[in-house]
Tab-separated table of C-alpha atoms and ligand atoms in Angstrom:
chain	number	residue	atom	x	y	z
A	43	MET	CA	-7.337	-23.443	0.486
A	44	THR	CA	-4.633	-21.761	2.690
A	45	ALA	CA	-4.685	-20.182	6.120
A	46	LEU	CA	-3.394	-17.319	4.494
A	47	GLY	CA	-4.809	-17.567	1.445
A	48	ALA	CA	-8.544	-17.654	2.723
A	49	PRO	CA	-8.200	-14.227	4.499
A	50	ARG	CA	-7.198	-12.607	2.588
A	51	MET	CA	-9.996	-12.332	-0.399
A	52	ILE	CA	-12.677	-12.263	2.926
A	53	GLN	CA	-11.058	-8.563	3.598
A	54	ASP	CA	-10.439	-7.822	-0.595
A	55	ARG	CA	-13.977	-8.610	-1.238
A	56	ALA	CA	-16.394	-5.682	-2.482
A	57	LEU	CA	-20.339	-5.162	0.597
A	58	ARG	CA	-22.096	-7.554	-2.572
A	59	PRO	CA	-19.923	-10.110	-4.376
A	60	ASN	CA	-21.037	-11.370	-7.011
A	61	THR	CA	-18.679	-13.527	-9.055
A	62	LYS	CA	-17.522	-17.467	-7.564
A	63	VAL	CA	-14.327	-17.797	-6.927
A	64	LEU	CA	-12.770	-20.499	-9.465
A	65	PRO	CA	-10.430	-22.532	-8.738
A	66	GLU	CA	-7.802	-20.707	-11.559
A	67	HIS	CA	-8.286	-17.425	-9.211
A	68	ILE	CA	-7.180	-19.114	-6.453
A	69	ARG	CA	-4.068	-20.333	-8.018
A	70	LEU	CA	-3.722	-16.542	-9.730
A	71	ASN	CA	-4.059	-15.530	-6.014
A	72	ASN	CA	-1.147	-17.769	-4.607
A	73	ARG	CA	1.409	-17.079	-7.465
A	74	THR	CA	1.264	-13.234	-7.049
A	75	LEU	CA	1.170	-14.213	-3.257
A	76	VAL	CA	5.053	-15.751	-4.095
A	77	LEU	CA	6.039	-12.701	-6.562
A	78	GLN	CA	4.805	-10.647	-3.677
A	79	THR	CA	6.495	-12.148	-0.935
A	80	LEU	CA	9.844	-12.064	-3.127
A	81	TYR	CA	9.532	-9.354	-3.872
A	82	ARG	CA	9.288	-7.060	-0.255
A	83	THR	CA	11.137	-9.596	1.512
A	84	GLY	CA	13.963	-11.388	-1.860
A	85	LEU	CA	16.070	-13.464	-0.291
A	86	GLN	CA	13.991	-17.078	0.662
A	87	SER	CA	14.341	-19.975	0.635
A	88	ARG	CA	11.074	-22.106	-0.844
A	89	ALA	CA	10.423	-23.290	3.429
A	90	ASP	CA	10.551	-19.184	4.189
A	91	LEU	CA	8.923	-18.561	1.377
A	92	ALA	CA	5.444	-21.379	2.564
A	93	ARG	CA	5.920	-21.036	6.310
A	94	GLU	CA	5.471	-16.769	5.258
A	95	THR	CA	2.594	-17.242	2.851
A	96	GLY	CA	1.438	-20.147	4.067
A	97	LEU	CA	0.708	-22.427	1.292
A	98	THR	CA	1.699	-25.970	1.477
A	99	ARG	CA	5.932	-27.119	0.502
A	100	VAL	CA	4.535	-28.371	-3.145
A	101	THR	CA	2.257	-25.659	-3.501
A	102	VAL	CA	5.153	-23.351	-3.434
A	103	SER	CA	7.451	-25.441	-5.028
A	104	ASP	CA	4.945	-26.079	-7.594
A	105	LEU	CA	4.797	-22.523	-8.151
A	106	ILE	CA	8.359	-21.825	-8.345
A	107	SER	CA	8.851	-24.573	-10.795
A	108	GLU	CA	6.217	-22.082	-13.288
A	109	LEU	CA	7.574	-19.318	-12.266
A	110	MET	CA	11.475	-19.997	-12.710
A	111	GLY	CA	10.422	-21.146	-16.600
A	112	GLU	CA	9.119	-18.072	-17.576
A	113	ASN	CA	12.819	-16.693	-15.805
A	114	LEU	CA	11.095	-14.419	-13.026
A	115	VAL	CA	12.378	-16.334	-9.374
A	116	ILE	CA	16.037	-17.683	-9.963
A	117	GLU	CA	18.282	-19.648	-7.354
A	118	LEU	CA	20.416	-17.698	-5.373
A	119	GLY	CA	22.648	-19.784	-4.138
A	120	GLN	CA	23.173	-21.703	-1.193
A	121	ARG	CA	22.474	-20.648	2.529
A	122	GLN	CA	25.233	-20.821	4.858
A	123	GLU	CA	23.816	-22.954	7.463
A	124	SER	CA	25.151	-24.041	11.164
A	125	ARG	CA	22.518	-26.719	11.843
A	126	PRO	CA	24.109	-30.063	10.099
A	127	GLY	CA	21.818	-31.197	6.891
A	128	LYS	CA	21.206	-29.842	3.192
A	129	PRO	CA	20.988	-26.333	3.322
A	130	ALA	CA	18.505	-24.758	1.758
A	131	THR	CA	18.601	-23.257	-2.470
A	132	LEU	CA	17.688	-19.193	-1.717
A	133	LEU	CA	15.245	-17.832	-4.724
A	134	ASP	CA	14.545	-14.085	-5.703
A	135	ILE	CA	12.398	-12.820	-8.257
A	136	ASN	CA	14.597	-12.213	-11.183
A	137	ARG	CA	15.521	-8.642	-10.397
A	138	ALA	CA	17.358	-8.016	-13.645
A	139	ALA	CA	15.597	-10.067	-15.954
A	140	PHE	CA	13.062	-7.547	-17.853
A	141	GLN	CA	12.489	-3.525	-17.464
A	142	ILE	CA	10.209	-1.466	-17.318
A	143	ILE	CA	9.794	1.703	-19.574
A	144	SER	CA	7.664	4.321	-17.605
A	145	LEU	CA	6.790	8.292	-19.161
A	146	ASP	CA	5.968	11.141	-17.179
A	147	LEU	CA	3.422	13.475	-19.562
A	148	SER	CA	2.506	16.062	-16.896
A	149	GLY	CA	5.506	18.155	-17.341
A	150	HIS	CA	3.959	21.897	-18.997
A	151	THR	CA	6.485	22.116	-21.392
A	152	ARG	CA	8.366	18.975	-21.337
A	153	LEU	CA	7.514	14.985	-21.597
A	154	ARG	CA	10.478	12.735	-19.372
A	155	GLY	CA	9.897	8.814	-19.910
A	156	ALA	CA	12.494	6.546	-18.364
A	157	VAL	CA	14.046	2.731	-18.240
A	158	LEU	CA	13.198	1.958	-15.069
A	159	SER	CA	14.075	-1.694	-12.774
A	160	LEU	CA	11.840	-3.312	-12.104
A	161	ASP	CA	12.992	-2.260	-8.257
A	162	GLY	CA	11.664	1.360	-9.175
A	163	ALA	CA	14.897	2.311	-9.637
A	164	VAL	CA	15.585	4.854	-13.128
A	165	LEU	CA	18.643	3.417	-14.986
A	166	SER	CA	18.594	6.189	-17.582
A	167	SER	CA	16.230	8.693	-18.195
A	168	SER	CA	15.211	11.005	-21.358
A	169	GLY	CA	13.118	13.759	-21.977
A	170	LEU	CA	11.019	15.728	-25.317
A	171	ASP	CA	9.979	19.200	-25.011
A	172	LEU	CA	6.288	19.355	-26.326
A	173	ALA	CA	6.859	22.345	-27.580
A	174	GLY	CA	3.491	23.825	-27.823
A	175	ALA	CA	2.237	20.545	-30.199
A	176	ARG	CA	-1.732	19.331	-28.490
A	177	GLY	CA	-4.220	17.318	-29.608
A	178	GLU	CA	-2.552	14.256	-32.550
A	179	ALA	CA	0.788	16.301	-31.989
A	180	ALA	CA	0.491	15.965	-29.064
A	181	PHE	CA	0.090	12.192	-29.226
A	182	ASP	CA	2.491	12.311	-31.803
A	183	LYS	CA	4.968	13.484	-29.290
A	184	VAL	CA	4.578	10.804	-26.856
A	185	ALA	CA	4.915	8.167	-29.372
A	186	GLU	CA	7.879	9.424	-30.544
A	187	LEU	CA	9.698	10.000	-26.832
A	188	LEU	CA	7.932	6.020	-26.226
A	189	ALA	CA	10.171	4.956	-29.498
A	190	GLN	CA	13.021	6.200	-28.160
A	191	VAL	CA	13.254	5.436	-23.745
A	192	ILE	CA	12.313	1.891	-25.467
A	193	ALA	CA	15.769	1.545	-28.138
A	194	ARG	CA	17.531	2.631	-24.425
A	195	ALA	CA	16.131	-0.942	-22.800
A	196	THR	CA	18.922	-3.352	-21.758
A	197	ALA	CA	16.399	-5.999	-20.741
A	198	PRO	CA	13.478	-7.557	-22.508
A	199	ILE	CA	10.491	-5.308	-21.133
A	200	LEU	CA	7.606	-5.885	-19.112
A	201	GLY	CA	5.651	-3.433	-19.685
A	202	VAL	CA	5.099	0.369	-20.537
A	203	GLY	CA	3.284	2.898	-17.538
A	204	ILE	CA	2.232	6.317	-18.710
A	205	GLY	CA	1.684	9.138	-16.041
A	206	SER	CA	-1.213	11.380	-17.588
A	207	PRO	CA	-2.504	14.445	-16.467
A	208	GLY	CA	-6.294	14.756	-16.341
A	209	ILE	CA	-8.433	12.749	-15.734
A	210	VAL	CA	-8.322	8.956	-17.362
A	211	ASP	CA	-10.258	6.006	-17.079
A	212	ARG	CA	-9.590	2.630	-16.152
A	213	ALA	CA	-9.646	1.521	-19.484
A	214	GLY	CA	-6.358	4.286	-20.150
A	215	VAL	CA	-8.809	6.842	-22.493
A	216	VAL	CA	-7.910	10.599	-21.262
A	217	ARG	CA	-11.463	12.027	-20.803
A	218	ASN	CA	-10.227	14.911	-20.563
A	219	ALA	CA	-6.327	16.582	-20.842
A	220	PRO	CA	-6.580	20.393	-21.388
A	221	ASN	CA	-2.655	21.157	-21.454
A	222	LEU	CA	-2.021	18.334	-23.677
A	223	GLY	CA	-5.730	19.371	-25.721
A	224	TRP	CA	-7.032	15.470	-25.472
A	225	ARG	CA	-10.565	14.617	-25.395
A	226	ASP	CA	-11.206	10.617	-25.122
A	227	GLN	CA	-7.439	9.913	-26.432
A	228	PRO	CA	-7.777	6.407	-26.045
A	229	LEU	CA	-4.061	6.230	-25.322
A	230	GLN	CA	-3.427	2.889	-23.831
A	231	ALA	CA	-5.228	1.471	-26.842
A	232	ARG	CA	-3.078	3.182	-29.306
A	233	LEU	CA	0.556	2.563	-27.888
A	234	GLN	CA	-0.533	-0.664	-27.329
A	235	ASP	CA	-1.142	-1.456	-30.803
A	236	THR	CA	1.978	0.466	-32.261
A	237	THR	CA	4.178	-0.919	-29.907
A	238	GLY	CA	3.339	-5.050	-29.008
A	239	LEU	CA	4.084	-4.396	-25.214
A	240	PRO	CA	0.983	-4.253	-22.410
A	241	VAL	CA	0.376	-0.546	-21.787
A	242	ARG	CA	-0.959	1.399	-19.022
A	243	VAL	CA	-1.516	4.873	-18.492
A	244	VAL	CA	-2.925	6.558	-15.515
A	245	ASN	CA	-3.651	10.376	-14.063
A	246	ASP	CA	0.050	11.524	-13.077
A	247	ALA	CA	-1.423	11.865	-8.936
A	248	ASN	CA	-3.181	8.443	-9.092
A	249	ALA	CA	0.755	7.592	-10.415
A	250	ALA	CA	2.184	9.493	-8.005
A	251	VAL	CA	0.725	8.004	-4.571
A	252	LEU	CA	1.385	4.363	-5.826
A	253	ALA	CA	4.979	5.693	-5.803
A	254	GLU	CA	4.782	7.150	-2.745
A	255	HIS	CA	3.024	3.454	-1.257
A	256	SER	CA	5.401	1.070	-3.102
A	257	PHE	CA	9.007	3.058	-2.439
A	258	GLY	CA	7.761	5.655	0.205
A	259	GLY	CA	6.752	4.002	2.990
A	260	ALA	CA	3.234	4.908	3.369
A	261	ASP	CA	0.979	2.068	4.413
A	262	HIS	CA	-2.451	1.731	4.039
A	263	ASP	CA	-4.059	5.347	3.949
A	264	LEU	CA	-2.274	7.554	2.267
A	265	LEU	CA	-3.485	11.247	0.383
A	266	LEU	CA	-1.273	12.327	-2.135
A	267	VAL	CA	-1.234	16.353	-2.583
A	268	LYS	CA	-0.092	16.999	-5.942
A	269	VAL	CA	1.539	20.609	-6.735
A	270	GLY	CA	2.826	21.686	-10.205
A	271	HIS	CA	0.978	24.036	-13.245
A	272	GLY	CA	-1.817	22.395	-12.212
A	273	VAL	CA	-3.589	20.631	-8.114
A	274	GLY	CA	-3.733	17.163	-7.901
A	275	ALA	CA	-4.784	14.748	-5.451
A	276	GLY	CA	-3.935	11.048	-5.105
A	277	LEU	CA	-6.138	8.824	-2.746
A	278	LEU	CA	-4.894	5.560	-1.422
A	279	ILE	CA	-7.942	3.124	0.765
A	280	GLY	CA	-6.964	0.042	2.197
A	281	GLY	CA	-3.937	-0.012	0.329
A	282	ARG	CA	-6.021	0.582	-2.869
A	283	ALA	CA	-6.195	3.499	-4.915
A	284	ILE	CA	-9.589	4.927	-5.394
A	285	PHE	CA	-10.591	6.119	-9.014
A	286	GLY	CA	-14.180	7.771	-8.538
A	287	GLU	CA	-17.533	7.132	-9.817
A	288	ARG	CA	-16.096	9.047	-13.451
A	289	PHE	CA	-12.835	8.483	-12.912
A	290	ALA	CA	-11.449	11.860	-10.869
A	291	ALA	CA	-11.492	11.936	-7.634
A	292	GLY	CA	-8.253	13.225	-5.983
A	293	GLU	CA	-9.143	16.373	-8.927
A	294	ILE	CA	-9.403	18.748	-6.014
A	295	GLY	CA	-7.672	21.400	-7.874
A	296	HIS	CA	-11.058	23.336	-9.522
A	297	VAL	CA	-13.312	22.833	-5.550
A	298	VAL	CA	-13.567	26.175	-4.809
A	299	VAL	CA	-11.725	27.438	-1.184
A	300	GLY	CA	-13.892	29.365	1.065
A	301	THR	CA	-16.563	31.556	0.346
A	302	ASP	CA	-13.915	35.077	-0.213
A	303	ASP	CA	-14.148	34.058	-3.695
A	304	GLY	CA	-9.959	34.613	-4.218
A	305	PRO	CA	-8.308	34.891	-7.833
A	306	LEU	CA	-9.437	34.323	-10.641
A	307	CYS	CA	-8.937	30.475	-12.214
A	308	ALA	CA	-8.544	29.976	-16.150
A	309	CYS	CA	-11.474	27.272	-15.214
A	310	GLY	CA	-14.263	30.411	-14.643
A	311	LYS	CA	-15.013	30.396	-11.074
A	312	SER	CA	-12.787	32.815	-8.721
A	313	GLY	CA	-10.811	31.512	-5.774
A	314	CYS	CA	-10.248	28.124	-7.502
A	315	LEU	CA	-7.172	25.730	-4.737
A	316	GLU	CA	-5.040	26.580	-8.077
A	317	ALA	CA	-5.885	29.254	-8.619
A	318	TRP	CA	-4.183	29.572	-5.388
A	319	LEU	CA	-1.121	27.548	-5.240
A	320	SER	CA	-0.443	26.095	-8.056
A	321	VAL	CA	3.346	26.839	-9.524
A	322	PRO	CA	2.960	29.838	-12.040
A	323	ARG	CA	0.342	31.219	-9.026
A	324	LEU	CA	2.521	31.393	-6.807
A	325	THR	CA	6.472	31.920	-8.618
A	326	ALA	CA	4.376	35.247	-10.360
A	327	ALA	CA	2.670	36.821	-6.720
A	328	ILE	CA	5.826	36.016	-5.103
A	329	HIS	CA	7.698	37.288	-8.242
A	330	ASP	CA	5.177	40.711	-7.975
A	331	ALA	CA	5.663	40.738	-4.050
A	332	THR	CA	9.345	41.147	-4.850
A	333	ALA	CA	9.078	43.373	-7.215
A	334	ALA	CA	6.719	45.582	-4.587
A	335	ALA	CA	9.079	45.551	-1.467
A	336	ALA	CA	10.878	48.499	-0.474
A	337	THR	CA	13.684	46.211	1.499
A	338	PRO	CA	14.590	42.632	0.873
A	339	ALA	CA	13.651	42.088	4.683
A	340	ASP	CA	9.930	43.432	3.012
A	341	ALA	CA	10.263	40.904	0.139
A	342	GLU	CA	10.413	37.958	2.174
A	343	ARG	CA	7.565	39.222	4.802
A	344	ALA	CA	5.417	39.055	1.518
A	345	ILE	CA	6.966	36.212	-0.014
A	346	PHE	CA	6.024	34.194	3.659
A	347	ASP	CA	2.560	35.296	3.515
A	348	ILE	CA	1.954	34.468	0.312
A	349	LEU	CA	3.209	31.078	0.642
A	350	SER	CA	1.424	31.162	4.446
A	351	GLU	CA	-1.827	31.632	2.681
A	352	ALA	CA	-1.531	28.876	0.075
A	353	GLY	CA	-0.722	26.320	2.728
A	354	ARG	CA	-3.770	27.802	4.613
A	355	ARG	CA	-5.900	27.511	1.669
A	356	LEU	CA	-5.009	23.371	0.943
A	357	GLY	CA	-5.744	22.948	4.780
A	358	ILE	CA	-8.801	24.703	4.479
A	359	ILE	CA	-9.857	21.679	1.418
A	360	LEU	CA	-8.199	18.797	3.178
A	361	ALA	CA	-10.002	19.031	6.444
A	362	PRO	CA	-13.365	17.673	5.531
A	363	VAL	CA	-11.310	14.783	3.681
A	364	VAL	CA	-9.033	14.268	7.115
A	365	GLY	CA	-12.420	14.291	9.061
A	366	ALA	CA	-14.239	11.868	6.383
A	367	LEU	CA	-11.711	9.977	5.996
A	368	ASN	CA	-9.877	9.575	9.120
A	369	LEU	CA	-6.737	10.800	7.477
A	370	LEU	CA	-3.042	10.381	9.366
A	371	GLU	CA	-0.588	11.082	6.267
A	372	ILE	CA	-0.281	13.111	3.835
A	373	VAL	CA	2.634	13.938	1.676
A	374	LEU	CA	3.056	17.087	-0.835
A	375	SER	CA	4.446	15.973	-4.318
A	376	GLY	CA	6.076	19.621	-5.911
A	377	PRO	CA	8.877	21.781	-5.918
A	378	PRO	CA	10.481	21.657	-2.100
A	379	GLU	CA	11.104	25.019	-2.604
A	380	LEU	CA	7.808	26.231	-2.565
A	381	LEU	CA	5.767	23.711	-0.373
A	382	ASP	CA	8.533	22.580	2.073
A	383	GLY	CA	8.276	25.615	4.903
A	384	ALA	CA	5.565	28.291	5.763
A	385	LEU	CA	3.357	26.162	3.010
A	386	SER	CA	3.249	23.195	3.972
A	387	ALA	CA	3.187	24.869	8.045
A	388	ALA	CA	-0.102	26.682	7.480
A	389	THR	CA	-1.643	23.572	5.963
A	390	VAL	CA	-0.854	21.377	9.311
A	391	GLU	CA	-2.281	24.168	11.436
A	392	THR	CA	-4.616	24.330	9.409
A	393	LEU	CA	-5.738	21.241	9.698
A	394	ARG	CA	-5.044	20.657	13.253
A	395	SER	CA	-7.800	23.980	14.179
A	396	ARG	CA	-9.982	21.860	12.387
A	397	THR	CA	-10.599	18.555	12.644
A	398	MET	CA	-11.270	16.638	15.865
A	399	ALA	CA	-8.211	17.119	18.047
A	400	THR	CA	-8.670	13.461	19.263
A	401	GLU	CA	-8.836	11.862	15.666
A	402	THR	CA	-6.013	13.130	13.605
A	403	GLY	CA	-3.661	14.322	16.431
A	404	ASP	CA	-0.814	11.809	15.154
A	405	LEU	CA	-1.513	13.393	11.606
A	406	THR	CA	1.341	13.926	10.523
A	407	LEU	CA	2.358	15.813	6.463
A	408	ARG	CA	5.697	16.163	4.960
A	409	MET	CA	7.243	16.605	1.553
A	410	THR	CA	7.891	13.374	-0.507
A	411	ALA	CA	11.224	11.947	-0.380
A	412	GLN	CA	10.490	10.413	-4.241
A	413	GLY	CA	11.470	13.651	-5.942
A	414	GLU	CA	10.911	14.748	-9.269
A	415	ASP	CA	10.780	10.935	-10.255
A	416	ILE	CA	7.789	9.949	-8.197
A	417	VAL	CA	4.468	9.871	-11.537
A	418	LEU	CA	7.674	7.896	-13.860
A	419	ARG	CA	8.035	5.487	-10.501
A	420	GLY	CA	4.513	5.142	-10.030
A	421	ALA	CA	3.464	4.355	-13.812
A	422	ALA	CA	6.377	1.775	-13.010
A	423	VAL	CA	4.332	0.550	-9.592
A	424	MET	CA	0.850	0.189	-12.137
A	425	VAL	CA	2.603	-1.944	-14.851
A	426	LEU	CA	4.151	-4.531	-12.303
A	427	SER	CA	0.739	-4.886	-9.987
A	428	ALA	CA	-0.499	-5.235	-14.016
A	429	GLN	CA	2.256	-8.025	-14.796
A	430	LEU	CA	3.003	-10.032	-11.978
A	431	GLY	CA	0.548	-8.331	-9.612
A	432	VAL	CA	3.334	-6.933	-6.927
A	433	SER	CA	3.504	-3.553	-5.423
B	115	LIG	ZN1	-10.433	26.591	-11.511
């Protein structure tokens, strides 16, 4: 139907397509294309949008009327033109018309929540101590925090995004989250019932990788390693989050590193990545080494060794993944005082020495700039993507 619409669909097509493209799909695709273009670039005229998307002027005008009717797009005055003639009217997403509610359930002791703008800025944030709650009591805490955050919104709510630890399926059922005592918890459906709002639940590391993609300038292929109470990863390939056959893609925390055993892990195996790298393990090891050191210089050396070894173990786990997927961008999320230094230096060195220099020569490993709001912002991306098709 359009110059740009058609190739996009071909590019996104699965290897063995099994559904035909219907006219309503094409209309939805075009509508999303217009919204996405406005979301990323802002302030465009109808003519700009037609040029940018490859859609006809008529199609663009028609879609804009529809989107203005839904209060999703607004006119923002006229462009200052030097040329004679009628100046073009500038359009943008109506960025103040809606807000997004996000929850981050990945903290070990504290749940976090926030009201965000459509641009992913945190407008107000709240928290609630988990106080050891598990199972149904943990669900009640989540519902209580959600009600608090919803009450703080100052514009209609586009939807609710939630980043949960553990394994989360496509229907937002938390299949397994030991820290919260959840098994097959239908979190998305239950919270949708209680709030009457559209809710999206996703694994916390998958949320984090979406935040990096939308707000961190990451492009198509990206691996994000989230180090906290546990260790998990989010993977984005060709601009798509990868969830895996059993929704556990990126669960590298309980993969054993090497064949030389290592510290005993909570799961019963020895030498899991998490046993080397999680924040409680690193903090405890540093604490013990500092207490045992005779001088501050000894303590510093011991801490350097602990962080370097953890970084080396991470590099060993990531090397085959980086090689297999030809990844060039790895992002770390977690406490910078632990990750940003000896640890990340050892990871890069290990990755370089264990992969083909020709394929991974430009490999970069960096800390995320999203800070501790990364899961909240990523959960908001889930809502934007589900409700508006933009990210
Ligand atoms: Zn383990």
